[in-house]
GROMACS .gro file of C-alpha atoms in nm:
model
  305
    1UNK     CA    1  12.865  11.797  10.134
    2UNK     CA    2  12.612  11.756  10.284
    3UNK     CA    3  12.402  11.400  10.315
    4UNK     CA    4  12.088  11.296  10.290
    5UNK     CA    5  11.734  11.339  10.519
    6UNK     CA    6  11.489  11.184  10.528
    7UNK     CA    7  11.218  11.387  10.785
    8UNK     CA    8  10.909  11.345  10.520
    9UNK     CA    9  10.808  11.126  10.268
   10UNK     CA   10  10.882  11.481  10.059
   11UNK     CA   11  11.235  11.458  10.093
   12UNK     CA   12  11.290  11.151   9.825
   13UNK     CA   13  11.137  11.202   9.472
   14UNK     CA   14  10.848  10.960   9.386
   15UNK     CA   15  11.102  10.829   9.122
   16UNK     CA   16  11.289  10.718   9.433
   17UNK     CA   17  10.999  10.649   9.683
   18UNK     CA   18  10.901  10.381   9.424
   19UNK     CA   19  11.235  10.213   9.326
   20UNK     CA   20  11.204  10.185   9.745
   21UNK     CA   21  10.887  10.076   9.736
   22UNK     CA   22  11.022   9.747   9.495
   23UNK     CA   23  11.358   9.709   9.698
   24UNK     CA   24  11.187   9.655  10.037
   25UNK     CA   25  10.993   9.399   9.862
   26UNK     CA   26  11.299   9.219   9.750
   27UNK     CA   27  11.430   9.246  10.123
   28UNK     CA   28  11.130   9.058  10.260
   29UNK     CA   29  11.102   8.804  10.000
   30UNK     CA   30  11.539   8.708  10.090
   31UNK     CA   31  11.427   8.790  10.479
   32UNK     CA   32  11.133   8.564  10.434
   33UNK     CA   33  11.354   8.282  10.174
   34UNK     CA   34  11.603   8.326  10.488
   35UNK     CA   35  11.910   8.454  10.291
   36UNK     CA   36  12.177   8.654  10.425
   37UNK     CA   37  12.186   9.048  10.300
   38UNK     CA   38  12.421   9.155  10.506
   39UNK     CA   39  12.441   9.542  10.262
   40UNK     CA   40  12.539   9.724  10.500
   41UNK     CA   41  12.793   9.516  10.722
   42UNK     CA   42  13.050   9.738  10.932
   43UNK     CA   43  12.762  10.021  10.901
   44UNK     CA   44  12.641  10.165  11.327
   45UNK     CA   45  12.319  10.333  11.358
   46UNK     CA   46  12.265  10.558  11.606
   47UNK     CA   47  11.935  10.550  11.737
   48UNK     CA   48  11.764  10.912  11.961
   49UNK     CA   49  11.441  10.833  12.120
   50UNK     CA   50  11.250  11.075  12.336
   51UNK     CA   51  10.925  10.904  12.363
   52UNK     CA   52  10.876  10.506  12.402
   53UNK     CA   53  10.777  10.239  12.116
   54UNK     CA   54  10.742   9.928  12.061
   55UNK     CA   55  10.714   9.876  11.681
   56UNK     CA   56  10.964  10.166  11.618
   57UNK     CA   57  11.278  10.013  11.759
   58UNK     CA   58  11.192   9.640  11.717
   59UNK     CA   59  11.189   9.690  11.361
   60UNK     CA   60  11.498   9.919  11.312
   61UNK     CA   61  11.732   9.764  11.580
   62UNK     CA   62  11.572   9.384  11.408
   63UNK     CA   63  11.635   9.531  11.062
   64UNK     CA   64  12.022   9.652  11.083
   65UNK     CA   65  12.087   9.357  11.262
   66UNK     CA   66  11.981   9.116  10.935
   67UNK     CA   67  12.171   9.383  10.654
   68UNK     CA   68  12.529   9.315  10.940
   69UNK     CA   69  12.523   9.658  11.084
   70UNK     CA   70  12.524   9.725  11.465
   71UNK     CA   71  12.312   9.988  11.654
   72UNK     CA   72  12.314  10.214  11.939
   73UNK     CA   73  12.016  10.304  12.120
   74UNK     CA   74  11.990  10.601  12.317
   75UNK     CA   75  11.680  10.691  12.570
   76UNK     CA   76  11.661  11.048  12.768
   77UNK     CA   77  11.942  10.938  13.028
   78UNK     CA   78  12.112  10.815  12.814
   79UNK     CA   79  12.211  11.195  12.605
   80UNK     CA   80  12.209  11.523  12.700
   81UNK     CA   81  11.990  11.628  12.504
   82UNK     CA   82  11.756  11.696  12.819
   83UNK     CA   83  12.011  11.846  13.011
   84UNK     CA   84  12.121  12.158  12.836
   85UNK     CA   85  12.294  12.040  12.534
   86UNK     CA   86  12.256  12.227  12.197
   87UNK     CA   87  12.103  12.021  12.026
   88UNK     CA   88  12.388  12.103  11.753
   89UNK     CA   89  12.665  12.003  11.916
   90UNK     CA   90  12.492  11.672  11.984
   91UNK     CA   91  12.439  11.619  11.594
   92UNK     CA   92  12.786  11.726  11.517
   93UNK     CA   93  12.937  11.498  11.801
   94UNK     CA   94  12.740  11.174  11.746
   95UNK     CA   95  12.786  11.207  11.321
   96UNK     CA   96  13.140  11.183  11.370
   97UNK     CA   97  13.128  10.853  11.537
   98UNK     CA   98  12.869  10.638  11.341
   99UNK     CA   99  12.683  10.671  10.996
  100UNK     CA  100  12.317  10.695  11.067
  101UNK     CA  101  12.124  10.819  11.311
  102UNK     CA  102  11.739  10.782  11.350
  103UNK     CA  103  11.569  11.043  11.625
  104UNK     CA  104  11.233  10.944  11.742
  105UNK     CA  105  11.156  11.347  11.913
  106UNK     CA  106  10.878  11.564  12.088
  107UNK     CA  107  10.987  11.828  11.814
  108UNK     CA  108  10.996  11.828  11.458
  109UNK     CA  109  11.212  12.137  11.496
  110UNK     CA  110  11.453  11.966  11.714
  111UNK     CA  111  11.522  11.742  11.463
  112UNK     CA  112  11.541  11.970  11.150
  113UNK     CA  113  11.806  12.135  11.371
  114UNK     CA  114  11.986  11.810  11.451
  115UNK     CA  115  11.977  11.717  11.070
  116UNK     CA  116  12.119  12.046  11.038
  117UNK     CA  117  12.437  11.973  11.169
  118UNK     CA  118  12.448  11.604  11.124
  119UNK     CA  119  12.794  11.508  10.893
  120UNK     CA  120  12.511  11.162  10.800
  121UNK     CA  121  12.158  11.135  10.767
  122UNK     CA  122  11.919  11.160  10.980
  123UNK     CA  123  11.591  10.935  11.031
  124UNK     CA  124  11.257  11.084  11.111
  125UNK     CA  125  11.099  10.837  11.318
  126UNK     CA  126  10.794  11.060  11.454
  127UNK     CA  127  10.743  11.342  11.569
  128UNK     CA  128  10.395  11.559  11.633
  129UNK     CA  129  10.418  11.679  11.298
  130UNK     CA  130  10.467  11.310  11.101
  131UNK     CA  131  10.569  11.015  11.050
  132UNK     CA  132  10.740  10.887  10.746
  133UNK     CA  133  10.886  10.549  10.792
  134UNK     CA  134  10.518  10.465  10.927
  135UNK     CA  135  10.362  10.514  10.556
  136UNK     CA  136  10.665  10.357  10.375
  137UNK     CA  137  10.451  10.033  10.513
  138UNK     CA  138  10.149  10.157  10.463
  139UNK     CA  139  10.230  10.182  10.061
  140UNK     CA  140  10.474   9.887  10.090
  141UNK     CA  141  10.115   9.693  10.189
  142UNK     CA  142   9.859   9.803   9.985
  143UNK     CA  143  10.157   9.728   9.693
  144UNK     CA  144  10.119   9.364   9.764
  145UNK     CA  145   9.777   9.348   9.864
  146UNK     CA  146   9.615   9.447   9.638
  147UNK     CA  147   9.920   9.628   9.372
  148UNK     CA  148   9.936   9.987   9.262
  149UNK     CA  149   9.806  10.265   9.448
  150UNK     CA  150   9.808  10.569   9.196
  151UNK     CA  151   9.430  10.652   9.163
  152UNK     CA  152   9.307  10.487   9.431
  153UNK     CA  153   9.118  10.632   9.693
  154UNK     CA  154   9.249  10.612  10.108
  155UNK     CA  155   8.979  10.724  10.338
  156UNK     CA  156   9.142  10.872  10.692
  157UNK     CA  157   8.854  10.864  10.944
  158UNK     CA  158   8.966  11.026  11.334
  159UNK     CA  159   9.202  11.267  11.456
  160UNK     CA  160   9.372  11.526  11.224
  161UNK     CA  161   9.714  11.387  11.355
  162UNK     CA  162  10.084  11.340  11.244
  163UNK     CA  163  10.042  11.014  11.025
  164UNK     CA  164   9.726  11.205  10.878
  165UNK     CA  165  10.000  11.431  10.783
  166UNK     CA  166  10.211  11.184  10.660
  167UNK     CA  167   9.950  11.005  10.471
  168UNK     CA  168   9.835  11.349  10.276
  169UNK     CA  169  10.262  11.413  10.201
  170UNK     CA  170  10.194  11.020  10.030
  171UNK     CA  171   9.922  11.097   9.824
  172UNK     CA  172  10.130  11.412   9.674
  173UNK     CA  173  10.400  11.133   9.617
  174UNK     CA  174  10.240  10.827   9.494
  175UNK     CA  175   9.927  11.002   9.288
  176UNK     CA  176   9.613  10.907   9.505
  177UNK     CA  177   9.256  11.055   9.676
  178UNK     CA  178   9.298  11.094  10.045
  179UNK     CA  179   8.934  11.212  10.189
  180UNK     CA  180   8.991  11.295  10.555
  181UNK     CA  181   8.711  11.291  10.809
  182UNK     CA  182   8.773  11.482  11.144
  183UNK     CA  183   8.559  11.600  11.455
  184UNK     CA  184   8.547  11.985  11.387
  185UNK     CA  185   8.824  12.121  11.523
  186UNK     CA  186   9.146  11.819  11.471
  187UNK     CA  187   9.145  11.887  11.093
  188UNK     CA  188   9.508  11.846  10.991
  189UNK     CA  189   9.685  12.159  10.976
  190UNK     CA  190   9.556  12.383  10.743
  191UNK     CA  191   9.948  12.390  10.554
  192UNK     CA  192   9.960  12.058  10.492
  193UNK     CA  193   9.609  12.025  10.304
  194UNK     CA  194   9.710  12.339  10.102
  195UNK     CA  195  10.043  12.213  10.018
  196UNK     CA  196   9.877  11.898   9.802
  197UNK     CA  197   9.518  12.017   9.798
  198UNK     CA  198   9.496  11.833   9.451
  199UNK     CA  199   9.490  11.505   9.609
  200UNK     CA  200   9.311  11.505   9.955
  201UNK     CA  201   8.965  11.611  10.046
  202UNK     CA  202   8.803  11.718  10.417
  203UNK     CA  203   8.517  11.598  10.551
  204UNK     CA  204   8.322  11.623  10.900
  205UNK     CA  205   8.147  11.280  10.819
  206UNK     CA  206   8.283  10.959  10.839
  207UNK     CA  207   8.062  10.808  10.585
  208UNK     CA  208   8.069  11.116  10.291
  209UNK     CA  209   8.505  10.968  10.326
  210UNK     CA  210   8.475  10.591  10.360
  211UNK     CA  211   8.170  10.613  10.013
  212UNK     CA  212   8.438  10.412   9.757
  213UNK     CA  213   8.753  10.398   9.880
  214UNK     CA  214   8.991  10.115   9.871
  215UNK     CA  215   9.187  10.200  10.211
  216UNK     CA  216   9.002  10.271  10.506
  217UNK     CA  217   9.276  10.413  10.782
  218UNK     CA  218   9.217  10.530  11.146
  219UNK     CA  219   9.455  10.637  11.418
  220UNK     CA  220   9.387  10.631  11.806
  221UNK     CA  221   9.209  10.915  11.885
  222UNK     CA  222   9.444  11.047  12.184
  223UNK     CA  223   9.832  11.014  12.090
  224UNK     CA  224  10.161  10.978  12.301
  225UNK     CA  225  10.158  11.281  12.487
  226UNK     CA  226   9.787  11.360  12.503
  227UNK     CA  227   9.676  11.105  12.731
  228UNK     CA  228   9.537  11.409  12.976
  229UNK     CA  229   9.295  11.496  12.703
  230UNK     CA  230   9.096  11.110  12.628
  231UNK     CA  231   8.766  11.217  12.818
  232UNK     CA  232   8.753  11.495  12.613
  233UNK     CA  233   8.859  11.360  12.284
  234UNK     CA  234   8.669  11.078  12.346
  235UNK     CA  235   8.354  11.257  12.354
  236UNK     CA  236   8.514  11.462  12.055
  237UNK     CA  237   8.519  11.168  11.840
  238UNK     CA  238   8.217  10.981  11.890
  239UNK     CA  239   8.058  10.804  11.550
  240UNK     CA  240   8.406  10.827  11.436
  241UNK     CA  241   8.465  10.433  11.504
  242UNK     CA  242   8.545  10.256  11.233
  243UNK     CA  243   8.306   9.945  11.240
  244UNK     CA  244   8.108   9.710  10.979
  245UNK     CA  245   7.893   9.935  10.891
  246UNK     CA  246   8.125  10.206  10.799
  247UNK     CA  247   8.372   9.923  10.598
  248UNK     CA  248   8.008   9.856  10.411
  249UNK     CA  249   8.031  10.164  10.263
  250UNK     CA  250   8.397  10.120  10.094
  251UNK     CA  251   8.454   9.896   9.818
  252UNK     CA  252   8.433   9.533   9.907
  253UNK     CA  253   8.800   9.415   9.844
  254UNK     CA  254   8.881   9.759  10.046
  255UNK     CA  255   9.150   9.672  10.314
  256UNK     CA  256   9.205   9.802  10.690
  257UNK     CA  257   9.455   9.952  10.780
  258UNK     CA  258   9.593  10.108  11.155
  259UNK     CA  259   9.961  10.178  11.261
  260UNK     CA  260   9.915  10.037  11.612
  261UNK     CA  261   9.880  10.020  11.930
  262UNK     CA  262   9.478  10.007  11.856
  263UNK     CA  263   9.247  10.059  12.092
  264UNK     CA  264   8.952   9.803  12.014
  265UNK     CA  265   8.610   9.967  12.081
  266UNK     CA  266   8.756  10.314  12.026
  267UNK     CA  267   8.858  10.449  11.691
  268UNK     CA  268   8.788  10.060  11.463
  269UNK     CA  269   8.585   9.805  11.606
  270UNK     CA  270   8.733   9.440  11.689
  271UNK     CA  271   8.515   9.289  11.378
  272UNK     CA  272   8.692   9.499  11.198
  273UNK     CA  273   9.064   9.571  11.284
  274UNK     CA  274   9.066   9.157  11.352
  275UNK     CA  275   8.803   9.032  11.033
  276UNK     CA  276   8.920   8.951  10.692
  277UNK     CA  277   8.994   9.326  10.555
  278UNK     CA  278   9.236   9.419  10.775
  279UNK     CA  279   9.623   9.424  10.660
  280UNK     CA  280   9.707   9.589  11.063
  281UNK     CA  281   9.963   9.302  11.070
  282UNK     CA  282  10.162   9.324  10.731
  283UNK     CA  283  10.134   9.697  10.757
  284UNK     CA  284  10.345   9.611  11.114
  285UNK     CA  285  10.612   9.390  10.959
  286UNK     CA  286  10.711   9.596  10.677
  287UNK     CA  287  10.776   9.862  10.949
  288UNK     CA  288  11.123   9.659  10.892
  289UNK     CA  289  11.114   9.585  10.527
  290UNK     CA  290  11.079   9.902  10.377
  291UNK     CA  291  11.335  10.085  10.697
  292UNK     CA  292  11.595   9.819  10.623
  293UNK     CA  293  11.548   9.971  10.270
  294UNK     CA  294  11.559  10.311  10.370
  295UNK     CA  295  11.899  10.241  10.521
  296UNK     CA  296  12.035  10.113  10.237
  297UNK     CA  297  11.901  10.412  10.016
  298UNK     CA  298  12.033  10.646  10.266
  299UNK     CA  299  12.370  10.521  10.346
  300UNK     CA  300  12.422  10.463   9.926
  301UNK     CA  301  12.324  10.778   9.829
  302UNK     CA  302  12.590  11.029   9.705
  303UNK     CA  303  12.592  11.336   9.936
  304UNK     CA  304  12.502  11.675   9.814
  305UNK     CA  305  12.669  11.960   9.751
   0.00000   0.00000   0.00000
């Protein structure tokens, strides 16, 4: 029997994602009202993080505690993964001891190998290819702020990175249009675009992508591990800052999103991220609620034969 994993948004059906969003909002309401909801009492979650994290680690640990379970955090110095132990062996052993495993890794291939040999569900908490947990929070935030997202238009401004890839997956699963504007040479991977081509359009001018958008979203120009490229990237992304001039091209009720950490004066102007159209702090909070719904979903889902 194979467990359900969450390595990308495409691992769940559109109907399952819709139910998960509904449950995330229910859990948020319960937490806000101080109602106990210990649906995962007695469960244990292991977290293997090869990269640093603020929001992801805290939201998973706090979420599991609120659901009544416990968490074990394993940094690179706490495992033998970087000292030669086979990923497959670590997966076989850990999955006999805990109920669910969350991994933030340098290599998506490693997470896939881990999941293939795990007896329990594995969650992708960010790889170089995608960041599906972030999109759960982003979609929940839009649903709360503006309602239905199907048929809407989102504008991704900046690097065609791992978060951009998950926005592409989301456009397919939630049926909205995604206009992506990147500098030449920084586009998302062609296979990602091709798989969702009915929902994705590529541009190299931010204004073209932002025109008439319901959502404007961006991310840092140099992600973790790309710090040595910062000067080169700053030059390449000149003209891709989301400022009020760009926001005025979107719809009047458009929202601004950013997965954080943000760099004011680089990818986003301070008066946008701190302005009235920004929903960035709700996005950050919703990592907690959306991931709690995901934990419940995966631990309640029947295994596949």
